[in-house]
Short mmCIF file of C-alpha atoms (C1' of nucleotides) in Angstrom, two decimals:
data_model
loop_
_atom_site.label_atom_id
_atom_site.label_comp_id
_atom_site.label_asym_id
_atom_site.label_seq_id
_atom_site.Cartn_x
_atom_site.Cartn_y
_atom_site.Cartn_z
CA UNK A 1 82.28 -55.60 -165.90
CA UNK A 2 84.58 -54.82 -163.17
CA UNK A 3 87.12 -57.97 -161.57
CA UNK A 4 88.54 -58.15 -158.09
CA UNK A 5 92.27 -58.13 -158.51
CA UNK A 6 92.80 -61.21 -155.83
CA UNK A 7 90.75 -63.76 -157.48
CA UNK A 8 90.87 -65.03 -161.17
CA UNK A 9 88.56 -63.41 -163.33
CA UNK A 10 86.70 -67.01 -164.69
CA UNK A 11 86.05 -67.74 -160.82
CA UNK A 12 83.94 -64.45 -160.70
CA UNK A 13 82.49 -64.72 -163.54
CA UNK A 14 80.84 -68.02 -162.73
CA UNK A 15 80.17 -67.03 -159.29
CA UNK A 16 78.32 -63.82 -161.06
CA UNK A 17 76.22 -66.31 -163.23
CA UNK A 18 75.40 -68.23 -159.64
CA UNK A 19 74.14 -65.65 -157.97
CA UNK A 20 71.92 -64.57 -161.16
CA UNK A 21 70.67 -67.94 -161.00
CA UNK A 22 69.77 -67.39 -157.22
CA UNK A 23 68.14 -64.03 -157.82
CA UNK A 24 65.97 -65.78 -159.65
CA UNK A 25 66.99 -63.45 -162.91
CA UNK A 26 68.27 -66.37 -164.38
CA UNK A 27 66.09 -69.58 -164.16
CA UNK A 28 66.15 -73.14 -164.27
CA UNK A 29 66.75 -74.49 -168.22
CA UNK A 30 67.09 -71.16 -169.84
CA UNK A 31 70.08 -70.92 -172.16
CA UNK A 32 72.54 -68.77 -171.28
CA UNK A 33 74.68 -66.85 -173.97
CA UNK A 34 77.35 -68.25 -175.78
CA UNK A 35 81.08 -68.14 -174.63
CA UNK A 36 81.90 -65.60 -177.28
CA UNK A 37 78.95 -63.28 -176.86
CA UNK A 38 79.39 -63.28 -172.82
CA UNK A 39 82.83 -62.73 -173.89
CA UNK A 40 82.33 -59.94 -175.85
CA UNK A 41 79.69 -58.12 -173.68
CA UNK A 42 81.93 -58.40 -170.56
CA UNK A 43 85.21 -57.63 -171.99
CA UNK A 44 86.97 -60.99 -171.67
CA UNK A 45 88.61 -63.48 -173.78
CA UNK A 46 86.24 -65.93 -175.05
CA UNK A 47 88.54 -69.34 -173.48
CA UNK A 48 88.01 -67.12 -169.66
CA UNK A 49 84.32 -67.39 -169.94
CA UNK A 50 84.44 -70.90 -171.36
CA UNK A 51 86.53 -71.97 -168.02
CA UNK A 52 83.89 -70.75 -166.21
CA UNK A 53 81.32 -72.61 -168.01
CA UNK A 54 83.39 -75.76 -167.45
CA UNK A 55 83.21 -75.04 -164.16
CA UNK A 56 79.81 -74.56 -163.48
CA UNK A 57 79.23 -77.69 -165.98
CA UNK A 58 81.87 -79.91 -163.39
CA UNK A 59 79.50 -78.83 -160.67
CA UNK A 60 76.32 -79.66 -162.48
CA UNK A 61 74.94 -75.90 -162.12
CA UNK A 62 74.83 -75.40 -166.10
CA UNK A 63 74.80 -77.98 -168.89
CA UNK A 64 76.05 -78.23 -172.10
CA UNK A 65 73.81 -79.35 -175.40
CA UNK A 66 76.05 -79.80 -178.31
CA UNK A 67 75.61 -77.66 -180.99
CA UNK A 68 73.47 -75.54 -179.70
CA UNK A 69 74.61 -73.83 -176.34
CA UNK A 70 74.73 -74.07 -172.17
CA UNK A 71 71.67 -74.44 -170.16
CA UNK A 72 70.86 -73.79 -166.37
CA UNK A 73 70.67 -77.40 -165.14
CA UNK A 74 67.27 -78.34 -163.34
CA UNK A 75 68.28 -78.76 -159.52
CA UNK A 76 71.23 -75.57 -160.22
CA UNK A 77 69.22 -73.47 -157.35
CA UNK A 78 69.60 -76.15 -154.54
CA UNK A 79 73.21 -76.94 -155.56
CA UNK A 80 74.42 -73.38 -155.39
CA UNK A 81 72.55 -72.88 -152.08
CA UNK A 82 73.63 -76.12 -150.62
CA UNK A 83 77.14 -75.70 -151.32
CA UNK A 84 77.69 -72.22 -150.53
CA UNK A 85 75.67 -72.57 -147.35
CA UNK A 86 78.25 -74.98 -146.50
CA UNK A 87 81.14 -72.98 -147.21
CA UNK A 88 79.77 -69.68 -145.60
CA UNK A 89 78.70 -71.39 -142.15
CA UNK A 90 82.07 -73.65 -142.10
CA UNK A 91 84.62 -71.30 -143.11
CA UNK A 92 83.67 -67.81 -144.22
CA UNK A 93 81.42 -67.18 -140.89
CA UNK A 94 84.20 -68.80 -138.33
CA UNK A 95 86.81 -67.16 -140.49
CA UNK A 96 84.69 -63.67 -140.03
CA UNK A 97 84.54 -64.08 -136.43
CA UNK A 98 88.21 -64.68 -136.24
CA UNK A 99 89.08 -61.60 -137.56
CA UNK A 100 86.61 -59.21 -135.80
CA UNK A 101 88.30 -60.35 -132.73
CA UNK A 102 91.49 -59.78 -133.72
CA UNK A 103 91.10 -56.70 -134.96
CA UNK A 104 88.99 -55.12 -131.64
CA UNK A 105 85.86 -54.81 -133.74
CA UNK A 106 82.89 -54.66 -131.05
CA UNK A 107 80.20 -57.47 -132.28
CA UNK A 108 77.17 -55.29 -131.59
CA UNK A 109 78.23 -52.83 -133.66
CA UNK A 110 78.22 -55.58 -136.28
CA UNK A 111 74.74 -56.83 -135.85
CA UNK A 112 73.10 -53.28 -136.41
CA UNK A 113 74.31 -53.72 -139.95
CA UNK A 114 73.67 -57.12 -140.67
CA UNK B 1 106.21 -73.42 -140.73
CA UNK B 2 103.55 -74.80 -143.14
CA UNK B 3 101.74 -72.36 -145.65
CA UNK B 4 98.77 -72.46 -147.36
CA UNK B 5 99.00 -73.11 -150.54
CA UNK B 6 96.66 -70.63 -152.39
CA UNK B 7 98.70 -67.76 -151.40
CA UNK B 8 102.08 -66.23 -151.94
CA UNK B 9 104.41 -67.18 -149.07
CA UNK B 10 105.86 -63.98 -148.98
CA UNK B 11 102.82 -62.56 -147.97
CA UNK B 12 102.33 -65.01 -145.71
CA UNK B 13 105.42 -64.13 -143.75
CA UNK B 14 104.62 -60.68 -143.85
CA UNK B 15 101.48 -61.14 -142.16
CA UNK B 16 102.68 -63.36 -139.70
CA UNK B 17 105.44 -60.66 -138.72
CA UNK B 18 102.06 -58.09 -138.71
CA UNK B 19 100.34 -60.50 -136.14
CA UNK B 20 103.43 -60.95 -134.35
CA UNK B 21 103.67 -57.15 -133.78
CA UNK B 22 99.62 -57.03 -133.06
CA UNK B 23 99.57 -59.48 -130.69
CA UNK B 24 102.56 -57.37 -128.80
CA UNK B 25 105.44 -60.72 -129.53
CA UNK B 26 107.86 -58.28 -131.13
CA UNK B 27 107.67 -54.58 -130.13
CA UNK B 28 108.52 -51.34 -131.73
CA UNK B 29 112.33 -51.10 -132.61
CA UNK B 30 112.93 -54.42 -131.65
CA UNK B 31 115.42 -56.37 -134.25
CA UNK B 32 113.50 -58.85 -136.63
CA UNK B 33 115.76 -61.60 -137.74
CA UNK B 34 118.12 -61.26 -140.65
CA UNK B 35 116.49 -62.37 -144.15
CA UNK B 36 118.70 -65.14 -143.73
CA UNK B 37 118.47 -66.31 -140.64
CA UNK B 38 114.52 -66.12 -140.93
CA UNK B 39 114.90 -68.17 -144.21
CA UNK B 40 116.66 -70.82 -143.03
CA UNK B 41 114.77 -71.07 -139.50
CA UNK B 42 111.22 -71.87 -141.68
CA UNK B 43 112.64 -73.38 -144.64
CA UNK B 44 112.11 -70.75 -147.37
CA UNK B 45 114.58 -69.27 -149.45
CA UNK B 46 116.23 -65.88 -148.12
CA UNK B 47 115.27 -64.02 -151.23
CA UNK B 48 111.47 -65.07 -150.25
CA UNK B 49 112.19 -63.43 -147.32
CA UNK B 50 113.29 -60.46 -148.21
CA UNK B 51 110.34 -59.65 -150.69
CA UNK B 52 108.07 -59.73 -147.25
CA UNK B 53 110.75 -57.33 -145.68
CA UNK B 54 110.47 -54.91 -148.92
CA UNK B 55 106.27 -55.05 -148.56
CA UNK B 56 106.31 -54.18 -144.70
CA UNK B 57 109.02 -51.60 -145.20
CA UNK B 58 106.69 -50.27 -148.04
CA UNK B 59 103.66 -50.32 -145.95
CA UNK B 60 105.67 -48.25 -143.55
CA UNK B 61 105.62 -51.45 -140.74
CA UNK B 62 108.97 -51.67 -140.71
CA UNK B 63 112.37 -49.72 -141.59
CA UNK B 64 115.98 -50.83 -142.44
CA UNK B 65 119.12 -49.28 -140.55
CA UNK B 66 122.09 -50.40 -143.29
CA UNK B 67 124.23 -53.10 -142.61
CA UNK B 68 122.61 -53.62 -139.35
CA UNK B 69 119.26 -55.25 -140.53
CA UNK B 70 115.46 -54.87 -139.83
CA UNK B 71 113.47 -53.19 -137.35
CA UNK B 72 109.80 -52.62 -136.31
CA UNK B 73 108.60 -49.20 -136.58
CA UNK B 74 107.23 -46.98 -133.62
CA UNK B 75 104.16 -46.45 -135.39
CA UNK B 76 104.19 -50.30 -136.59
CA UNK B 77 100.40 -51.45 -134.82
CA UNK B 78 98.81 -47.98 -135.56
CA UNK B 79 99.48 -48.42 -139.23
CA UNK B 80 98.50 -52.83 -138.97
CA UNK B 81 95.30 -52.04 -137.05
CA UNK B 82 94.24 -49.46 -139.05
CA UNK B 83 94.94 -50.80 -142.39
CA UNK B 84 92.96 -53.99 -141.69
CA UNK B 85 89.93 -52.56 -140.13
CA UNK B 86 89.73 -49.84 -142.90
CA UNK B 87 89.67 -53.27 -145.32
CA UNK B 88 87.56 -55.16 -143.24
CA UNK B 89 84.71 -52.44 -142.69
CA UNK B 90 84.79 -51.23 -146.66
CA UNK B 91 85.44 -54.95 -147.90
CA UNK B 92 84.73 -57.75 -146.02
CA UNK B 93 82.33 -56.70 -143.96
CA UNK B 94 80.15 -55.45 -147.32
CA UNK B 95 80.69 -59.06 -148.83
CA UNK B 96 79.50 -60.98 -146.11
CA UNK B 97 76.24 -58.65 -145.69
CA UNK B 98 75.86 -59.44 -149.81
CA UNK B 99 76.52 -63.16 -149.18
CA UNK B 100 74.48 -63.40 -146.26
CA UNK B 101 71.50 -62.39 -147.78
CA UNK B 102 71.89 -63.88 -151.08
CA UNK B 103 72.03 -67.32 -149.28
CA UNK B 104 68.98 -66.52 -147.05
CA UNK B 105 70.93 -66.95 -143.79
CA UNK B 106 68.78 -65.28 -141.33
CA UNK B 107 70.96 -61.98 -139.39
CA UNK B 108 69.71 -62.89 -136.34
CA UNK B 109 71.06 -66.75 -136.15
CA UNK B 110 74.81 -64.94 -136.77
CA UNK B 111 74.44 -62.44 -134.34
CA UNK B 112 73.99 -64.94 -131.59
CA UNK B 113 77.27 -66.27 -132.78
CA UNK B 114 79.48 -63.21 -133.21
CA UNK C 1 121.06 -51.02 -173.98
CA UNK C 2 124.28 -49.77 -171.42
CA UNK C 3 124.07 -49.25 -168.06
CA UNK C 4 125.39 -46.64 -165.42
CA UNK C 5 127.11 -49.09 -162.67
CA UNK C 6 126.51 -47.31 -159.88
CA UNK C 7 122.58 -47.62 -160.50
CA UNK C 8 120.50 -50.77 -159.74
CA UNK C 9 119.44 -52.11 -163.40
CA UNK C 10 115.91 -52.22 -162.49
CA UNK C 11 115.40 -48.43 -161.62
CA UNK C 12 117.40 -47.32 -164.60
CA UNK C 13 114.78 -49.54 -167.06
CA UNK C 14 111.86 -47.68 -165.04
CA UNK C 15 113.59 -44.81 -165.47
CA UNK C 16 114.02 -44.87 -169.19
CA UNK C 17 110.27 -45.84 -169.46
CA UNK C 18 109.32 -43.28 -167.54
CA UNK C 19 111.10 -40.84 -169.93
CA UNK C 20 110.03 -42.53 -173.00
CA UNK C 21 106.20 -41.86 -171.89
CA UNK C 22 106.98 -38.26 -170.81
CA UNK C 23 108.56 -37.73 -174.57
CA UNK C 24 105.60 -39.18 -175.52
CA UNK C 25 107.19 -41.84 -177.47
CA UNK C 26 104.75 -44.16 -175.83
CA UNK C 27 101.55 -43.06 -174.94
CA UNK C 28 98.86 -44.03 -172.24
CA UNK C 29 96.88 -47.24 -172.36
CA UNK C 30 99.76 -48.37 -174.93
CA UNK C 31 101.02 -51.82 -174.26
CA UNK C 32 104.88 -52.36 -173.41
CA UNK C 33 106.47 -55.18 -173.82
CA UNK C 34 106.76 -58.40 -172.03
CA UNK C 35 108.85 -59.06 -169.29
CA UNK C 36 110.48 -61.97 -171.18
CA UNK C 37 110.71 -59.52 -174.45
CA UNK C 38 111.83 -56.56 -172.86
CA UNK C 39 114.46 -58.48 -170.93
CA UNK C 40 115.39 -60.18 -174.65
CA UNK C 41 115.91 -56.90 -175.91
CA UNK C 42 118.18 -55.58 -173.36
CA UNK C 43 120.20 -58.32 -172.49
CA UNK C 44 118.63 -58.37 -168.85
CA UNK C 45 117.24 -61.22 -166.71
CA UNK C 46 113.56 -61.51 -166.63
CA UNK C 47 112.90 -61.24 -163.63
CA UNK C 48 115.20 -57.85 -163.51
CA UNK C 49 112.83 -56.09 -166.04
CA UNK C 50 109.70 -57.47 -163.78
CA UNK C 51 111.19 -55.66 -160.63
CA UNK C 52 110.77 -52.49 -162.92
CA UNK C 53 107.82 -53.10 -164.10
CA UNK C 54 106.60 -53.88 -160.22
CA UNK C 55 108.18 -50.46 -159.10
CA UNK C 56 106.02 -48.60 -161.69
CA UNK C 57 102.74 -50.24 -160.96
CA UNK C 58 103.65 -49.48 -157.38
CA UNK C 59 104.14 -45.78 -158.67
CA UNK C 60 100.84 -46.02 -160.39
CA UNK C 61 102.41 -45.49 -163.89
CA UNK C 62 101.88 -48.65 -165.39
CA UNK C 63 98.48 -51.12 -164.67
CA UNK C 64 98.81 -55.14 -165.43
CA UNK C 65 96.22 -56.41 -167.51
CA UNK C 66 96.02 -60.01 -166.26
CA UNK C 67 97.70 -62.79 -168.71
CA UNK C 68 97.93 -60.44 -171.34
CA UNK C 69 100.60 -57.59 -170.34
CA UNK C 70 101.26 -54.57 -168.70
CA UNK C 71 99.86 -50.73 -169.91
CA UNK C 72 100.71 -47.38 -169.78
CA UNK C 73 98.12 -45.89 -167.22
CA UNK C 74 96.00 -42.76 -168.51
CA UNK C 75 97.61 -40.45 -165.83
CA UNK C 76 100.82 -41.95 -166.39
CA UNK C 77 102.62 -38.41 -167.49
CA UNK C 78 101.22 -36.29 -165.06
CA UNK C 79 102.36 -38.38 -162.03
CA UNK C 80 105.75 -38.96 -163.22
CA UNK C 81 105.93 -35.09 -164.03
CA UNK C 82 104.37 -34.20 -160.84
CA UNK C 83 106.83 -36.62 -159.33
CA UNK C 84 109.75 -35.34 -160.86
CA UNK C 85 108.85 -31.52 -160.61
CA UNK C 86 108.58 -32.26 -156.68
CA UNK C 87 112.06 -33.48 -156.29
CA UNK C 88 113.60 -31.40 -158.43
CA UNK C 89 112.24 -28.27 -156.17
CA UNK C 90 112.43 -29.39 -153.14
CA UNK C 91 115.65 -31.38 -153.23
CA UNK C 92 117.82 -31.03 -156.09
CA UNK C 93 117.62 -27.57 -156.10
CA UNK C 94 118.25 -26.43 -152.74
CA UNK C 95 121.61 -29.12 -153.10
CA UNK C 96 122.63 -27.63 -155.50
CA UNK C 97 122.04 -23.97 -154.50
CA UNK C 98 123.79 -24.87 -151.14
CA UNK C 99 126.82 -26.47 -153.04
CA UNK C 100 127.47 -22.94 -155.65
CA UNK C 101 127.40 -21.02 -152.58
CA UNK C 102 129.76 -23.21 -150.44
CA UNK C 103 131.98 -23.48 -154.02
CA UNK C 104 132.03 -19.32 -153.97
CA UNK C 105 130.95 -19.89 -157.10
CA UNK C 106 129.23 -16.45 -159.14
CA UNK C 107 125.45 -17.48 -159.19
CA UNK C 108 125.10 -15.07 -162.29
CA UNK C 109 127.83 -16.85 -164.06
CA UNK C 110 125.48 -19.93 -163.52
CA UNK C 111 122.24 -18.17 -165.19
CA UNK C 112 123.76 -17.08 -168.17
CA UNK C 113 123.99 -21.10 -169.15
CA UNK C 114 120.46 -22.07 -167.93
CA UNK D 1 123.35 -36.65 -137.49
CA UNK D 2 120.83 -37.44 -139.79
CA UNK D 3 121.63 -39.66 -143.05
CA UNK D 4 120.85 -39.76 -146.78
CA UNK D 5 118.88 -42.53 -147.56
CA UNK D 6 120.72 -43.32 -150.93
CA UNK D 7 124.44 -42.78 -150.15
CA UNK D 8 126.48 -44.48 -148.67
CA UNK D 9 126.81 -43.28 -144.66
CA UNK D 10 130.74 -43.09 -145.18
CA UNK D 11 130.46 -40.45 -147.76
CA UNK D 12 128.59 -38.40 -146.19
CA UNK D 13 130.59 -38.14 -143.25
CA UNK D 14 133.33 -37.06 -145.33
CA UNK D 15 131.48 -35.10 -147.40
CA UNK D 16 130.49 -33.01 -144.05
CA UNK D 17 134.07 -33.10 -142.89
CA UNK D 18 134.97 -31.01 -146.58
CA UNK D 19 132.27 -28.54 -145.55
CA UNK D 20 133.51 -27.97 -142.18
CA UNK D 21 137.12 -27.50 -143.81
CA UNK D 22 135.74 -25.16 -146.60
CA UNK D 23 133.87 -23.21 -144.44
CA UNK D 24 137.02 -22.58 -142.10
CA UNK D 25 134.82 -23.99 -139.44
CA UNK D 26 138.06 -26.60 -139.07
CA UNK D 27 141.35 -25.04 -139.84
CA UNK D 28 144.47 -26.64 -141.55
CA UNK D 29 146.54 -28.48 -138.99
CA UNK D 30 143.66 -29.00 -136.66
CA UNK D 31 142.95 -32.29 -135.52
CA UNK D 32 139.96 -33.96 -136.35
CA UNK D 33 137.45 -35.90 -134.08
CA UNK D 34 138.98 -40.36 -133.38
CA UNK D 35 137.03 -42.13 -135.47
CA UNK D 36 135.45 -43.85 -132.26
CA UNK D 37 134.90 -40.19 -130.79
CA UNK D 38 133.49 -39.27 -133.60
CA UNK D 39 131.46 -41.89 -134.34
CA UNK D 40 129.60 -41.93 -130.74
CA UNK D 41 129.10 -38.07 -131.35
CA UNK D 42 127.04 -38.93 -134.46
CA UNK D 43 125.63 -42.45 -133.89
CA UNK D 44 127.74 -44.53 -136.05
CA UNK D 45 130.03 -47.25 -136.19
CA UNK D 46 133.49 -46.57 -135.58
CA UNK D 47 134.62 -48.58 -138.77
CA UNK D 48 132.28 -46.66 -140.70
CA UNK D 49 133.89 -43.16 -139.31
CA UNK D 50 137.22 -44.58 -140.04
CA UNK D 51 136.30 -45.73 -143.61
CA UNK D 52 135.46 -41.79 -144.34
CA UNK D 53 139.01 -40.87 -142.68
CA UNK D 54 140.86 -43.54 -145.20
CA UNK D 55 138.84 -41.39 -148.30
CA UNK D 56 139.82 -38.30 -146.93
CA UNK D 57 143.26 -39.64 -146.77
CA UNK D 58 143.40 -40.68 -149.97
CA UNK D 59 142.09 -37.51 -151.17
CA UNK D 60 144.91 -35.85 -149.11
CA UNK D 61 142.42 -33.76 -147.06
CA UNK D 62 143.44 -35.27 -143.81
CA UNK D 63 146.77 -36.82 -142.60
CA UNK D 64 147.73 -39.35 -140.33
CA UNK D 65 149.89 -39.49 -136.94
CA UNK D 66 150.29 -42.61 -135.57
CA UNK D 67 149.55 -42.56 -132.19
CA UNK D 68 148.18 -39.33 -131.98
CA UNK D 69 145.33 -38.88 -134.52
CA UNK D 70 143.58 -37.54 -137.89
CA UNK D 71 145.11 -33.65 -139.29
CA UNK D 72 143.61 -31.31 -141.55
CA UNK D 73 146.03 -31.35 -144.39
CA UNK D 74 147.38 -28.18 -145.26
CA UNK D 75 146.59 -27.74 -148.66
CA UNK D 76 143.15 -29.20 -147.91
CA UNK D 77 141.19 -26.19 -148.91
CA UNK D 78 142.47 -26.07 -152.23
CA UNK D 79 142.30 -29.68 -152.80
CA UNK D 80 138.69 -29.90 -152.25
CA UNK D 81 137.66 -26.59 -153.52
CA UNK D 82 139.55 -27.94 -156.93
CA UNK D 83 138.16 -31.01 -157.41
CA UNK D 84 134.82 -30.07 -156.14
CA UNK D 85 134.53 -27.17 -158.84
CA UNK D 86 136.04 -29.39 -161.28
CA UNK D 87 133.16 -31.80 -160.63
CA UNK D 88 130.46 -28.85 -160.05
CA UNK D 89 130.97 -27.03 -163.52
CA UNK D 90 131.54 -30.48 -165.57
CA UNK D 91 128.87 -33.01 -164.12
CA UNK D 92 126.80 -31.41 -161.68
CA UNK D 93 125.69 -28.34 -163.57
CA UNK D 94 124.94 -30.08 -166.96
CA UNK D 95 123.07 -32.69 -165.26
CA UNK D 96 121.08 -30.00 -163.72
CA UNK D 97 120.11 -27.92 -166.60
CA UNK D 98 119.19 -31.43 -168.59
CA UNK D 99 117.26 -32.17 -165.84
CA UNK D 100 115.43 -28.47 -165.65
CA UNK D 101 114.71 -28.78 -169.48
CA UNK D 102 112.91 -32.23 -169.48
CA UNK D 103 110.73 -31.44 -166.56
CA UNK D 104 109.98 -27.87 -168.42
CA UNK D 105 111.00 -25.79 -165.78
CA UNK D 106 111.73 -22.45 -166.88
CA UNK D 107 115.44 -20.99 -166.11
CA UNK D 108 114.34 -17.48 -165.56
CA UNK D 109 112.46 -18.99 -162.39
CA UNK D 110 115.61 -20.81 -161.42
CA UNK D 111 117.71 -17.75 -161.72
CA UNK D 112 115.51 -16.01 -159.03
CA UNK D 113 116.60 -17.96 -156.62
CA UNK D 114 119.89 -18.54 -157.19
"C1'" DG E 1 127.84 -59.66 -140.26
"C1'" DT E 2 123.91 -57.07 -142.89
"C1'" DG E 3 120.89 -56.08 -147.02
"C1'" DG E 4 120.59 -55.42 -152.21
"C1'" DT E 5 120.90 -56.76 -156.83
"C1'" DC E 6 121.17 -59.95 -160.45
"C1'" DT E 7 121.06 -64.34 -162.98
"C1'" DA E 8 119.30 -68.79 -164.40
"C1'" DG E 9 115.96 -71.76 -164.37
"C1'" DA E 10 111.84 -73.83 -162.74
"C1'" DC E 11 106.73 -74.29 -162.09
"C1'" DC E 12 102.20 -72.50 -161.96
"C1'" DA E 13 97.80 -69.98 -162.77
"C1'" DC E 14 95.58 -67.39 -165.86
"C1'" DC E 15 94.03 -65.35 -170.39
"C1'" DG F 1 101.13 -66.41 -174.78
"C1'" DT F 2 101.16 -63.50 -170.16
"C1'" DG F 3 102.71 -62.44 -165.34
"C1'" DG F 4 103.88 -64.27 -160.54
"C1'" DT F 5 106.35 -66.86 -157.31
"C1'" DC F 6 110.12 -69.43 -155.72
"C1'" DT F 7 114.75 -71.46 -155.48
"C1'" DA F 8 119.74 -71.59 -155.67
"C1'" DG F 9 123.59 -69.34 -155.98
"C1'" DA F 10 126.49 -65.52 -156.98
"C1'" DC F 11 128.66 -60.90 -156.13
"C1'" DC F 12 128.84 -56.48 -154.07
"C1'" DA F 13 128.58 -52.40 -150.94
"C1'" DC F 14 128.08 -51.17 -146.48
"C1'" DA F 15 128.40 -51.20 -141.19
#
DNA sequence: GTGGTCTAGACCACC
DNA sequence: GTGGTCTAGACCACA
C-alpha cells in the first residue's frame, strides 16, 4: 500500500477502511482483520493500524469484541456519510473554490470533469 | 500573525510571502524584510524565518544578494502560479472528483456553486 | 570525526555519506543512523546531522521512512556519481585548466602524475 | 562582473586583480582602479573593493599612497606567480587527481585536454 | 547591517 | 524509538 507523505499513515489507513465500508466491499458487522494481519499485508507496524482502529472505534464506525476481533458497527455507513458530507460541503468545497480563484482556474472548465 | 496549528509555520510564512507576490503586494526584485526583522514583526523566532527564506530560495521564488538580504525573483509568479496549478489539476482536483463521488454529492449541485 | 573549518559541518557529514555509499561501504535501501546517534557519534548537535540528512533527501540520495529512520535510496550512487562527474567536467576542470595555463605551467609535466 | 556563488565577493576581486597583473594586462607601478571607482565599475560596495585592496596589500601585490591611490607593487609578478605555484603543485593538483580517481575518470581523457 | 551555521534544549506527532 | 519543528542565544563572515 502506498501513503501520502503529508498526512500520517494511521489517518489513511482508517480513511481507506471508510471508504471500503462505503463501497459497500466492506459491510455492516463483518469482522475485519486483525491489527497484525492488516499490519502485515499492508506493510505497517502492527501499533499504526491499531491507532487507526481506535480511531474508527472513538467514532463508532468499527467495534471491538474482546477476544475475538473488530467489527463494522451497525449504523458505520450513515456515520461516515454524515460526517464527511459535513466536512466536504463546509470546508473542503469552500476551501476548493477558494483556491480555483486564486489560482485563475476558469470554473467551466471544472465542471466538464466533475 | 496567528497560524494554524496543523502545519509548520515556516511553511506558513513561505506561502504567505508566495500570496503576497501573487496578489502583486511585493514585486519582482523588491527587498523582503530581513529574517530578523520579519521575526520579530510576527512573533516567530528569526531562525523560523529563515528556514521559509531557504524553501523559496530553493523553489527558485526568491534569491539572496550577500550581506544585503532577500529579494523576489523576476520569474517569482511564473514559477508560484505554475507550481500550484500543476498540484491542483494532478492532486486536488483528482481527490475532490474521488470524494465527490464516493459521498454521492451530485456534480451538478457544485457546479452551480463554483 | 575532524572537521575542515572553512566548510559548514552539515555539508561535510553529507559529504562523507555520500562517499561512504559511492565506496560502497553502505549500500542502497541500508539504514543509517539516527540523527540523535549519528550526532552521538561525531560529537555534533542533532539538529546539525538532520540539516545533512535534509540536504540529501533534497538531493534524492537518502528517503525517510516515517518514525523509523532514514535509507539509502536505490539510485543513490548513480546520482551522486552523475552529480559529481558533472561538476567535475564542467567546472573543476576548466578552473583548473585556466589556472596551469595562466601559472605557465608545462601541461605535460601535469599528465605524467595523473 | 559576475560572482561565485561560494566565495567570498572580496576574493574574487582580488583574485581578478592577480590575473590582470599576471597577464601584464596591468603593469608594475600602474595604478589601480579607487576602491569606490572600482567598485561602481563592477557593482559592488566600496568597502568590499577596499577589503580586496587591504589582501592585496598584505600580500604585497599592491602598495599604498596616501592621498593619491592603490600601485602595482613591483615585485608583484613574482609574488603571486610564487605563491600561486606553490599552492597549484601542493594543494590544487593533488586534490584534483584524488578527485579524478574517485569519480573514475580516466587520466588519459584528462590529458587530452590539457 | 545582512545571512549562515551551530548548539542546547524543548515539545510533539508518529511508528 | 524515530524525525520534525521551534526557540533562544551564540559566533562568524561578509557587504
Amino acid at each position: 500500500m502506498e501513503f501520502n507523505e503529508n498526512k500520517p499513515i494511521y489517518l489513511q489507513i482508517s480513511e481507506t477502511i471508510s471508504e471500503r465500508i462505503l463501497s459497500g466491499e466492506v459491510k455492516p458487522e463483518d469482522r475485519i482483520p486483525s491489527v497484525r494481519e492488516y499490519g502485515a499485508s499492508i506493510g505497517v507496524n502492527p501499533n499504526t493500524v491499531m491507532r487507526s482502529y481506535e480511531k474508527l472505534t472513538a467514532d463508532g464506525i468499527i467495534y471491538n469484541k474482546r477476544g475475538i476481533g473488530y467489527f463494522v458497527a451497525s449504523g458505520a455507513r450513515e456515520i461516515i456519510l454524515e460526517g464527511s458530507r459535513r466536512r466536504f460541503m463546509e470546508e473542503e468545497l469552500p476551501a476548493f473554490i477558494r483556491r480555483m480563484h486564486l489560482l485563475g482556474i476558469d470554473p467551466s472548465e471544472i465542471c466538464k470533469q466533475l
